[in-house]
Amino acid sequence: MFGLMDQFRRPTGRRGRFVAALMNRGHKPLTLWGLTHVKIEPDYVILDVGCGGGKTVSRLADKAPLRKVFGIDYSADMVEYSKKLNKKLIAEDRVEIIESSVEKTGFSDDFFDLVTAIETYYFWPSFSDAVQEIRRVLKPGGHFLMVNEMVKDGVYDVRAAKTIEQAHVDLISLDEIRNTLEAVGFEDVQIFTKSESPWNAVLSKKH
Ligand SMILES: C[S@@+](CC[C@H](N)C(=O)[O-])C[C@H]1O[C@@H](n2cnc3c(N)ncnc32)[C@H](O)[C@@H]1O
């Protein structure tokens, strides 16, 4: 995509800001589809990890107007971009955007009702370490929702091999995702797929 493929992993600088705008628009249908798989109460405290351009944070704040939605990203430029996009919600103390990594979020134990991760897990250095950290910051009974437009199923990943390589995407199969979530203690793992597309959403719960 016009030499921007290397930007999705950690959007930076002018090209990164361009990619953030593209993602905020382009990920809308996928994100709206993904969010249909979890019930969001108005008083939820929510974390969006790898928030990129910050549009998911605004959408979540609309669904949970009574408390606060946090977004984290390890790209300082994405944090700045998300802060600008969510300026009004930040001024109302309904949103906070923080530069931080998913492996070490910096939040207290049992803090969130819901953690979302849209189009980001395949850039994390260790999926297992990251989901362990996400489980730590979830309240008992809290949910973790991952939403992705790519899948490793032996068909899509073969067809899209070039894109996957250019974007430095490290896909793992849905079975492996389920196994890792269960291994770190998540329960009720549910996998949703959209027919005739590689889209998938994985919902799990901390008991
Ligand atoms: C493809 S973008 C998706 C952004 C956004 N979630 C969306 O759907 O538009 C991936 C984002 O994850 C962030 N990211 C990747 N690895 C991360 C990590 N280990 N910790 C925090 N953020 C990370 C990147 O900086 C980037 O903004």
JSON list of C-alpha atoms in Angstrom, two decimals, residues 2-205:
[
{"chain": "A", "resi": 2, "resn": "PHE", "atom": "CA", "xyz": [2.12, 2.89, -1.39]},
{"chain": "A", "resi": 3, "resn": "GLY", "atom": "CA", "xyz": [5.13, 1.76, 0.69]},
{"chain": "A", "resi": 4, "resn": "LEU", "atom": "CA", "xyz": [3.24, 2.11, 3.98]},
{"chain": "A", "resi": 5, "resn": "MET", "atom": "CA", "xyz": [3.13, -1.57, 4.92]},
{"chain": "A", "resi": 6, "resn": "ASP", "atom": "CA", "xyz": [5.96, -1.22, 7.45]},
{"chain": "A", "resi": 7, "resn": "GLN", "atom": "CA", "xyz": [3.93, 1.41, 9.35]},
{"chain": "A", "resi": 8, "resn": "PHE", "atom": "CA", "xyz": [1.14, -0.76, 10.80]},
{"chain": "A", "resi": 9, "resn": "ARG", "atom": "CA", "xyz": [3.41, -2.37, 13.42]},
{"chain": "A", "resi": 10, "resn": "ARG", "atom": "CA", "xyz": [4.37, 0.94, 15.07]},
{"chain": "A", "resi": 11, "resn": "PRO", "atom": "CA", "xyz": [3.03, 3.96, 13.18]},
{"chain": "A", "resi": 12, "resn": "THR", "atom": "CA", "xyz": [5.54, 6.81, 13.43]},
{"chain": "A", "resi": 13, "resn": "GLY", "atom": "CA", "xyz": [5.98, 10.32, 12.03]},
{"chain": "A", "resi": 14, "resn": "ARG", "atom": "CA", "xyz": [4.11, 11.78, 9.07]},
{"chain": "A", "resi": 15, "resn": "ARG", "atom": "CA", "xyz": [3.57, 8.40, 7.38]},
{"chain": "A", "resi": 16, "resn": "GLY", "atom": "CA", "xyz": [2.39, 6.99, 10.71]},
{"chain": "A", "resi": 17, "resn": "ARG", "atom": "CA", "xyz": [-0.20, 9.75, 11.09]},
{"chain": "A", "resi": 18, "resn": "PHE", "atom": "CA", "xyz": [-1.41, 9.07, 7.55]},
{"chain": "A", "resi": 19, "resn": "VAL", "atom": "CA", "xyz": [-1.76, 5.36, 8.44]},
{"chain": "A", "resi": 20, "resn": "ALA", "atom": "CA", "xyz": [-3.64, 6.26, 11.67]},
{"chain": "A", "resi": 21, "resn": "ALA", "atom": "CA", "xyz": [-6.22, 8.18, 9.62]},
{"chain": "A", "resi": 22, "resn": "LEU", "atom": "CA", "xyz": [-6.49, 5.25, 7.19]},
{"chain": "A", "resi": 23, "resn": "MET", "atom": "CA", "xyz": [-6.99, 2.77, 10.06]},
{"chain": "A", "resi": 24, "resn": "ASN", "atom": "CA", "xyz": [-9.56, 4.94, 11.83]},
{"chain": "A", "resi": 25, "resn": "ARG", "atom": "CA", "xyz": [-11.64, 4.88, 8.66]},
{"chain": "A", "resi": 26, "resn": "GLY", "atom": "CA", "xyz": [-10.73, 1.46, 7.27]},
{"chain": "A", "resi": 27, "resn": "HIS", "atom": "CA", "xyz": [-11.16, -0.54, 10.50]},
{"chain": "A", "resi": 28, "resn": "LYS", "atom": "CA", "xyz": [-14.66, 0.84, 11.16]},
{"chain": "A", "resi": 29, "resn": "PRO", "atom": "CA", "xyz": [-16.72, -2.04, 9.67]},
{"chain": "A", "resi": 30, "resn": "LEU", "atom": "CA", "xyz": [-14.48, -4.69, 11.29]},
{"chain": "A", "resi": 31, "resn": "THR", "atom": "CA", "xyz": [-14.54, -2.94, 14.68]},
{"chain": "A", "resi": 32, "resn": "LEU", "atom": "CA", "xyz": [-18.32, -2.44, 14.68]},
{"chain": "A", "resi": 33, "resn": "TRP", "atom": "CA", "xyz": [-18.78, -6.11, 13.75]},
{"chain": "A", "resi": 34, "resn": "GLY", "atom": "CA", "xyz": [-16.33, -7.18, 16.49]},
{"chain": "A", "resi": 35, "resn": "LEU", "atom": "CA", "xyz": [-17.99, -5.09, 19.19]},
{"chain": "A", "resi": 36, "resn": "THR", "atom": "CA", "xyz": [-21.35, -6.81, 18.55]},
{"chain": "A", "resi": 37, "resn": "HIS", "atom": "CA", "xyz": [-19.90, -9.88, 20.31]},
{"chain": "A", "resi": 38, "resn": "VAL", "atom": "CA", "xyz": [-19.61, -8.31, 23.76]},
{"chain": "A", "resi": 39, "resn": "LYS", "atom": "CA", "xyz": [-22.17, -6.64, 26.00]},
{"chain": "A", "resi": 40, "resn": "ILE", "atom": "CA", "xyz": [-20.96, -3.21, 27.11]},
{"chain": "A", "resi": 41, "resn": "GLU", "atom": "CA", "xyz": [-22.65, -1.68, 30.16]},
{"chain": "A", "resi": 42, "resn": "PRO", "atom": "CA", "xyz": [-22.75, 2.15, 30.50]},
{"chain": "A", "resi": 43, "resn": "ASP", "atom": "CA", "xyz": [-20.66, 2.02, 33.70]},
{"chain": "A", "resi": 44, "resn": "TYR", "atom": "CA", "xyz": [-17.82, -0.12, 32.34]},
{"chain": "A", "resi": 45, "resn": "VAL", "atom": "CA", "xyz": [-14.17, 0.86, 32.76]},
{"chain": "A", "resi": 46, "resn": "ILE", "atom": "CA", "xyz": [-12.51, -0.15, 29.49]},
{"chain": "A", "resi": 47, "resn": "LEU", "atom": "CA", "xyz": [-8.98, -0.45, 28.08]},
{"chain": "A", "resi": 48, "resn": "ASP", "atom": "CA", "xyz": [-8.21, -0.52, 24.33]},
{"chain": "A", "resi": 49, "resn": "VAL", "atom": "CA", "xyz": [-4.69, -1.88, 23.82]},
{"chain": "A", "resi": 50, "resn": "GLY", "atom": "CA", "xyz": [-2.74, -0.88, 20.69]},
{"chain": "A", "resi": 51, "resn": "CYS", "atom": "CA", "xyz": [-5.27, 1.93, 20.22]},
{"chain": "A", "resi": 52, "resn": "GLY", "atom": "CA", "xyz": [-3.52, 3.40, 17.15]},
{"chain": "A", "resi": 53, "resn": "GLY", "atom": "CA", "xyz": [-5.42, 6.45, 15.88]},
{"chain": "A", "resi": 54, "resn": "GLY", "atom": "CA", "xyz": [-7.89, 6.25, 18.80]},
{"chain": "A", "resi": 55, "resn": "LYS", "atom": "CA", "xyz": [-11.24, 5.89, 17.03]},
{"chain": "A", "resi": 56, "resn": "THR", "atom": "CA", "xyz": [-12.14, 2.68, 18.89]},
{"chain": "A", "resi": 57, "resn": "VAL", "atom": "CA", "xyz": [-11.57, 4.55, 22.17]},
{"chain": "A", "resi": 58, "resn": "SER", "atom": "CA", "xyz": [-14.16, 7.18, 21.14]},
{"chain": "A", "resi": 59, "resn": "ARG", "atom": "CA", "xyz": [-16.64, 4.49, 20.10]},
{"chain": "A", "resi": 60, "resn": "LEU", "atom": "CA", "xyz": [-16.20, 2.69, 23.42]},
{"chain": "A", "resi": 61, "resn": "ALA", "atom": "CA", "xyz": [-16.66, 5.96, 25.32]},
{"chain": "A", "resi": 62, "resn": "ASP", "atom": "CA", "xyz": [-20.02, 6.39, 23.54]},
{"chain": "A", "resi": 63, "resn": "LYS", "atom": "CA", "xyz": [-21.06, 2.94, 24.77]},
{"chain": "A", "resi": 64, "resn": "ALA", "atom": "CA", "xyz": [-19.78, 3.45, 28.33]},
{"chain": "A", "resi": 65, "resn": "PRO", "atom": "CA", "xyz": [-20.55, 7.12, 29.09]},
{"chain": "A", "resi": 66, "resn": "LEU", "atom": "CA", "xyz": [-20.68, 6.80, 32.89]},
{"chain": "A", "resi": 67, "resn": "ARG", "atom": "CA", "xyz": [-17.05, 5.83, 33.57]},
{"chain": "A", "resi": 68, "resn": "LYS", "atom": "CA", "xyz": [-13.74, 6.00, 31.70]},
{"chain": "A", "resi": 69, "resn": "VAL", "atom": "CA", "xyz": [-12.10, 4.47, 28.64]},
{"chain": "A", "resi": 70, "resn": "PHE", "atom": "CA", "xyz": [-8.30, 4.18, 28.50]},
{"chain": "A", "resi": 71, "resn": "GLY", "atom": "CA", "xyz": [-6.26, 3.69, 25.33]},
{"chain": "A", "resi": 72, "resn": "ILE", "atom": "CA", "xyz": [-2.63, 2.58, 25.30]},
{"chain": "A", "resi": 73, "resn": "ASP", "atom": "CA", "xyz": [-0.13, 2.38, 22.48]},
{"chain": "A", "resi": 74, "resn": "TYR", "atom": "CA", "xyz": [3.66, 2.01, 22.47]},
{"chain": "A", "resi": 75, "resn": "SER", "atom": "CA", "xyz": [3.98, 4.55, 19.64]},
{"chain": "A", "resi": 76, "resn": "ALA", "atom": "CA", "xyz": [4.33, 8.09, 21.06]},
{"chain": "A", "resi": 77, "resn": "ASP", "atom": "CA", "xyz": [2.99, 9.45, 17.77]},
{"chain": "A", "resi": 78, "resn": "MET", "atom": "CA", "xyz": [-0.17, 7.32, 18.02]},
{"chain": "A", "resi": 79, "resn": "VAL", "atom": "CA", "xyz": [-0.68, 8.52, 21.59]},
{"chain": "A", "resi": 80, "resn": "GLU", "atom": "CA", "xyz": [-0.47, 12.12, 20.39]},
{"chain": "A", "resi": 81, "resn": "TYR", "atom": "CA", "xyz": [-2.83, 11.39, 17.47]},
{"chain": "A", "resi": 82, "resn": "SER", "atom": "CA", "xyz": [-5.37, 9.62, 19.72]},
{"chain": "A", "resi": 83, "resn": "LYS", "atom": "CA", "xyz": [-5.22, 12.45, 22.24]},
{"chain": "A", "resi": 84, "resn": "LYS", "atom": "CA", "xyz": [-6.07, 14.99, 19.53]},
{"chain": "A", "resi": 85, "resn": "LEU", "atom": "CA", "xyz": [-8.92, 12.84, 18.21]},
{"chain": "A", "resi": 86, "resn": "ASN", "atom": "CA", "xyz": [-10.35, 12.38, 21.72]},
{"chain": "A", "resi": 87, "resn": "LYS", "atom": "CA", "xyz": [-9.64, 15.93, 22.92]},
{"chain": "A", "resi": 88, "resn": "LYS", "atom": "CA", "xyz": [-13.21, 16.66, 24.04]},
{"chain": "A", "resi": 89, "resn": "LEU", "atom": "CA", "xyz": [-13.66, 13.32, 25.83]},
{"chain": "A", "resi": 90, "resn": "ILE", "atom": "CA", "xyz": [-10.30, 13.80, 27.59]},
{"chain": "A", "resi": 91, "resn": "ALA", "atom": "CA", "xyz": [-11.37, 17.28, 28.76]},
{"chain": "A", "resi": 92, "resn": "GLU", "atom": "CA", "xyz": [-14.55, 15.68, 30.18]},
{"chain": "A", "resi": 93, "resn": "ASP", "atom": "CA", "xyz": [-12.36, 13.07, 32.00]},
{"chain": "A", "resi": 94, "resn": "ARG", "atom": "CA", "xyz": [-14.08, 10.25, 30.10]},
{"chain": "A", "resi": 95, "resn": "VAL", "atom": "CA", "xyz": [-10.98, 9.17, 28.13]},
{"chain": "A", "resi": 96, "resn": "GLU", "atom": "CA", "xyz": [-7.28, 8.84, 28.92]},
{"chain": "A", "resi": 97, "resn": "ILE", "atom": "CA", "xyz": [-4.59, 7.90, 26.41]},
{"chain": "A", "resi": 98, "resn": "ILE", "atom": "CA", "xyz": [-1.25, 6.62, 27.73]},
{"chain": "A", "resi": 99, "resn": "GLU", "atom": "CA", "xyz": [2.04, 5.62, 26.09]},
{"chain": "A", "resi": 100, "resn": "SER", "atom": "CA", "xyz": [2.57, 2.09, 27.30]},
{"chain": "A", "resi": 101, "resn": "SER", "atom": "CA", "xyz": [3.05, -1.44, 26.04]},
{"chain": "A", "resi": 102, "resn": "VAL", "atom": "CA", "xyz": [0.62, -4.30, 26.27]},
{"chain": "A", "resi": 103, "resn": "GLU", "atom": "CA", "xyz": [3.19, -6.46, 28.06]},
{"chain": "A", "resi": 104, "resn": "LYS", "atom": "CA", "xyz": [3.50, -3.96, 30.91]},
{"chain": "A", "resi": 105, "resn": "THR", "atom": "CA", "xyz": [0.46, -1.71, 30.98]},
{"chain": "A", "resi": 106, "resn": "GLY", "atom": "CA", "xyz": [1.14, -0.08, 34.35]},
{"chain": "A", "resi": 107, "resn": "PHE", "atom": "CA", "xyz": [-2.47, -0.48, 35.59]},
{"chain": "A", "resi": 108, "resn": "SER", "atom": "CA", "xyz": [-3.45, -2.03, 38.93]},
{"chain": "A", "resi": 109, "resn": "ASP", "atom": "CA", "xyz": [-4.78, -5.58, 39.26]},
{"chain": "A", "resi": 110, "resn": "ASP", "atom": "CA", "xyz": [-8.54, -6.12, 38.69]},
{"chain": "A", "resi": 111, "resn": "PHE", "atom": "CA", "xyz": [-9.10, -2.66, 37.18]},
{"chain": "A", "resi": 112, "resn": "PHE", "atom": "CA", "xyz": [-11.08, -3.11, 33.94]},
{"chain": "A", "resi": 113, "resn": "ASP", "atom": "CA", "xyz": [-14.47, -4.58, 33.03]},
{"chain": "A", "resi": 114, "resn": "LEU", "atom": "CA", "xyz": [-13.39, -5.00, 29.41]},
{"chain": "A", "resi": 115, "resn": "VAL", "atom": "CA", "xyz": [-10.13, -4.98, 27.45]},
{"chain": "A", "resi": 116, "resn": "THR", "atom": "CA", "xyz": [-10.27, -4.74, 23.65]},
{"chain": "A", "resi": 117, "resn": "ALA", "atom": "CA", "xyz": [-7.49, -5.39, 21.12]},
{"chain": "A", "resi": 118, "resn": "ILE", "atom": "CA", "xyz": [-8.31, -4.57, 17.50]},
{"chain": "A", "resi": 119, "resn": "GLU", "atom": "CA", "xyz": [-5.85, -5.58, 14.78]},
{"chain": "A", "resi": 120, "resn": "THR", "atom": "CA", "xyz": [-2.82, -5.56, 17.07]},
{"chain": "A", "resi": 121, "resn": "TYR", "atom": "CA", "xyz": [-2.01, -8.95, 18.71]},
{"chain": "A", "resi": 122, "resn": "TYR", "atom": "CA", "xyz": [0.11, -10.11, 15.77]},
{"chain": "A", "resi": 123, "resn": "PHE", "atom": "CA", "xyz": [2.64, -7.34, 16.47]},
{"chain": "A", "resi": 124, "resn": "TRP", "atom": "CA", "xyz": [3.14, -8.22, 20.14]},
{"chain": "A", "resi": 125, "resn": "PRO", "atom": "CA", "xyz": [6.57, -9.69, 21.01]},
{"chain": "A", "resi": 126, "resn": "SER", "atom": "CA", "xyz": [4.99, -12.41, 23.18]},
{"chain": "A", "resi": 127, "resn": "PHE", "atom": "CA", "xyz": [1.28, -13.22, 22.88]},
{"chain": "A", "resi": 128, "resn": "SER", "atom": "CA", "xyz": [1.42, -15.27, 26.07]},
{"chain": "A", "resi": 129, "resn": "ASP", "atom": "CA", "xyz": [3.05, -12.51, 28.18]},
{"chain": "A", "resi": 130, "resn": "ALA", "atom": "CA", "xyz": [0.60, -9.94, 26.80]},
{"chain": "A", "resi": 131, "resn": "VAL", "atom": "CA", "xyz": [-2.55, -11.93, 27.56]},
{"chain": "A", "resi": 132, "resn": "GLN", "atom": "CA", "xyz": [-1.23, -12.71, 31.03]},
{"chain": "A", "resi": 133, "resn": "GLU", "atom": "CA", "xyz": [-0.89, -8.96, 31.64]},
{"chain": "A", "resi": 134, "resn": "ILE", "atom": "CA", "xyz": [-4.37, -8.32, 30.19]},
{"chain": "A", "resi": 135, "resn": "ARG", "atom": "CA", "xyz": [-5.84, -10.97, 32.50]},
{"chain": "A", "resi": 136, "resn": "ARG", "atom": "CA", "xyz": [-4.09, -9.36, 35.48]},
{"chain": "A", "resi": 137, "resn": "VAL", "atom": "CA", "xyz": [-5.68, -5.95, 34.87]},
{"chain": "A", "resi": 138, "resn": "LEU", "atom": "CA", "xyz": [-9.20, -7.37, 34.26]},
{"chain": "A", "resi": 139, "resn": "LYS", "atom": "CA", "xyz": [-11.67, -7.55, 37.13]},
{"chain": "A", "resi": 140, "resn": "PRO", "atom": "CA", "xyz": [-12.99, -11.02, 37.98]},
{"chain": "A", "resi": 141, "resn": "GLY", "atom": "CA", "xyz": [-15.87, -11.52, 35.53]},
{"chain": "A", "resi": 142, "resn": "GLY", "atom": "CA", "xyz": [-14.28, -9.08, 33.06]},
{"chain": "A", "resi": 143, "resn": "HIS", "atom": "CA", "xyz": [-13.95, -9.83, 29.35]},
{"chain": "A", "resi": 144, "resn": "PHE", "atom": "CA", "xyz": [-11.15, -9.65, 26.80]},
{"chain": "A", "resi": 145, "resn": "LEU", "atom": "CA", "xyz": [-12.18, -9.12, 23.15]},
{"chain": "A", "resi": 146, "resn": "MET", "atom": "CA", "xyz": [-9.76, -9.49, 20.25]},
{"chain": "A", "resi": 147, "resn": "VAL", "atom": "CA", "xyz": [-10.90, -8.54, 16.75]},
{"chain": "A", "resi": 148, "resn": "ASN", "atom": "CA", "xyz": [-8.88, -9.25, 13.62]},
{"chain": "A", "resi": 149, "resn": "GLU", "atom": "CA", "xyz": [-9.32, -9.13, 9.87]},
{"chain": "A", "resi": 150, "resn": "MET", "atom": "CA", "xyz": [-6.58, -11.69, 9.23]},
{"chain": "A", "resi": 151, "resn": "VAL", "atom": "CA", "xyz": [-6.48, -15.35, 10.15]},
{"chain": "A", "resi": 152, "resn": "LYS", "atom": "CA", "xyz": [-3.96, -18.17, 10.03]},
{"chain": "A", "resi": 153, "resn": "ASP", "atom": "CA", "xyz": [-6.09, -20.96, 8.62]},
{"chain": "A", "resi": 154, "resn": "GLY", "atom": "CA", "xyz": [-3.85, -22.38, 5.93]},
{"chain": "A", "resi": 155, "resn": "VAL", "atom": "CA", "xyz": [-5.87, -20.59, 3.21]},
{"chain": "A", "resi": 156, "resn": "TYR", "atom": "CA", "xyz": [-5.97, -16.85, 3.96]},
{"chain": "A", "resi": 157, "resn": "ASP", "atom": "CA", "xyz": [-2.39, -16.71, 5.23]},
{"chain": "A", "resi": 158, "resn": "VAL", "atom": "CA", "xyz": [-1.15, -18.47, 2.09]},
{"chain": "A", "resi": 159, "resn": "ARG", "atom": "CA", "xyz": [-3.15, -16.19, -0.20]},
{"chain": "A", "resi": 160, "resn": "ALA", "atom": "CA", "xyz": [-2.03, -13.04, 1.71]},
{"chain": "A", "resi": 161, "resn": "ALA", "atom": "CA", "xyz": [1.54, -14.21, 2.38]},
{"chain": "A", "resi": 162, "resn": "LYS", "atom": "CA", "xyz": [3.13, -11.18, 0.71]},
{"chain": "A", "resi": 163, "resn": "THR", "atom": "CA", "xyz": [1.08, -8.64, 2.68]},
{"chain": "A", "resi": 164, "resn": "ILE", "atom": "CA", "xyz": [1.72, -10.56, 5.90]},
{"chain": "A", "resi": 165, "resn": "GLU", "atom": "CA", "xyz": [5.46, -10.51, 5.28]},
{"chain": "A", "resi": 166, "resn": "GLN", "atom": "CA", "xyz": [5.57, -6.82, 4.25]},
{"chain": "A", "resi": 167, "resn": "ALA", "atom": "CA", "xyz": [3.57, -5.73, 7.32]},
{"chain": "A", "resi": 168, "resn": "HIS", "atom": "CA", "xyz": [5.68, -7.92, 9.68]},
{"chain": "A", "resi": 169, "resn": "VAL", "atom": "CA", "xyz": [2.53, -9.63, 10.87]},
{"chain": "A", "resi": 170, "resn": "ASP", "atom": "CA", "xyz": [3.07, -12.70, 13.05]},
{"chain": "A", "resi": 171, "resn": "LEU", "atom": "CA", "xyz": [-0.25, -14.54, 12.79]},
{"chain": "A", "resi": 172, "resn": "ILE", "atom": "CA", "xyz": [-1.15, -17.47, 15.03]},
{"chain": "A", "resi": 173, "resn": "SER", "atom": "CA", "xyz": [-4.04, -19.86, 14.45]},
{"chain": "A", "resi": 174, "resn": "LEU", "atom": "CA", "xyz": [-7.37, -19.51, 16.25]},
{"chain": "A", "resi": 175, "resn": "ASP", "atom": "CA", "xyz": [-6.68, -22.85, 18.02]},
{"chain": "A", "resi": 176, "resn": "GLU", "atom": "CA", "xyz": [-3.34, -21.55, 19.26]},
{"chain": "A", "resi": 177, "resn": "ILE", "atom": "CA", "xyz": [-5.01, -18.32, 20.43]},
{"chain": "A", "resi": 178, "resn": "ARG", "atom": "CA", "xyz": [-7.62, -20.35, 22.34]},
{"chain": "A", "resi": 179, "resn": "ASN", "atom": "CA", "xyz": [-4.95, -22.63, 23.86]},
{"chain": "A", "resi": 180, "resn": "THR", "atom": "CA", "xyz": [-2.80, -19.70, 25.02]},
{"chain": "A", "resi": 181, "resn": "LEU", "atom": "CA", "xyz": [-5.78, -17.85, 26.52]},
{"chain": "A", "resi": 182, "resn": "GLU", "atom": "CA", "xyz": [-6.80, -21.00, 28.41]},
{"chain": "A", "resi": 183, "resn": "ALA", "atom": "CA", "xyz": [-3.20, -21.66, 29.48]},
{"chain": "A", "resi": 184, "resn": "VAL", "atom": "CA", "xyz": [-2.97, -18.24, 31.20]},
{"chain": "A", "resi": 185, "resn": "GLY", "atom": "CA", "xyz": [-6.31, -18.80, 32.94]},
{"chain": "A", "resi": 186, "resn": "PHE", "atom": "CA", "xyz": [-9.00, -17.29, 30.69]},
{"chain": "A", "resi": 187, "resn": "GLU", "atom": "CA", "xyz": [-12.28, -19.22, 30.56]},
{"chain": "A", "resi": 188, "resn": "ASP", "atom": "CA", "xyz": [-15.34, -19.39, 28.31]},
{"chain": "A", "resi": 189, "resn": "VAL", "atom": "CA", "xyz": [-13.26, -18.72, 25.19]},
{"chain": "A", "resi": 190, "resn": "GLN", "atom": "CA", "xyz": [-15.63, -18.08, 22.28]},
{"chain": "A", "resi": 191, "resn": "ILE", "atom": "CA", "xyz": [-14.47, -17.70, 18.69]},
{"chain": "A", "resi": 192, "resn": "PHE", "atom": "CA", "xyz": [-16.65, -15.90, 16.14]},
{"chain": "A", "resi": 193, "resn": "THR", "atom": "CA", "xyz": [-15.93, -15.81, 12.42]},
{"chain": "A", "resi": 194, "resn": "LYS", "atom": "CA", "xyz": [-17.65, -13.92, 9.65]},
{"chain": "A", "resi": 195, "resn": "SER", "atom": "CA", "xyz": [-18.79, -16.15, 6.83]},
{"chain": "A", "resi": 196, "resn": "GLU", "atom": "CA", "xyz": [-16.83, -15.94, 3.59]},
{"chain": "A", "resi": 197, "resn": "SER", "atom": "CA", "xyz": [-14.24, -13.63, 5.14]},
{"chain": "A", "resi": 198, "resn": "PRO", "atom": "CA", "xyz": [-11.12, -13.99, 7.32]},
{"chain": "A", "resi": 199, "resn": "TRP", "atom": "CA", "xyz": [-12.62, -11.71, 10.01]},
{"chain": "A", "resi": 200, "resn": "ASN", "atom": "CA", "xyz": [-12.59, -13.16, 13.51]},
{"chain": "A", "resi": 201, "resn": "ALA", "atom": "CA", "xyz": [-13.39, -12.12, 17.06]},
{"chain": "A", "resi": 202, "resn": "VAL", "atom": "CA", "xyz": [-12.23, -13.95, 20.18]},
{"chain": "A", "resi": 203, "resn": "LEU", "atom": "CA", "xyz": [-14.03, -13.29, 23.46]},
{"chain": "A", "resi": 204, "resn": "SER", "atom": "CA", "xyz": [-12.74, -14.69, 26.75]},
{"chain": "A", "resi": 205, "resn": "LYS", "atom": "CA", "xyz": [-13.52, -14.18, 30.42]}
]
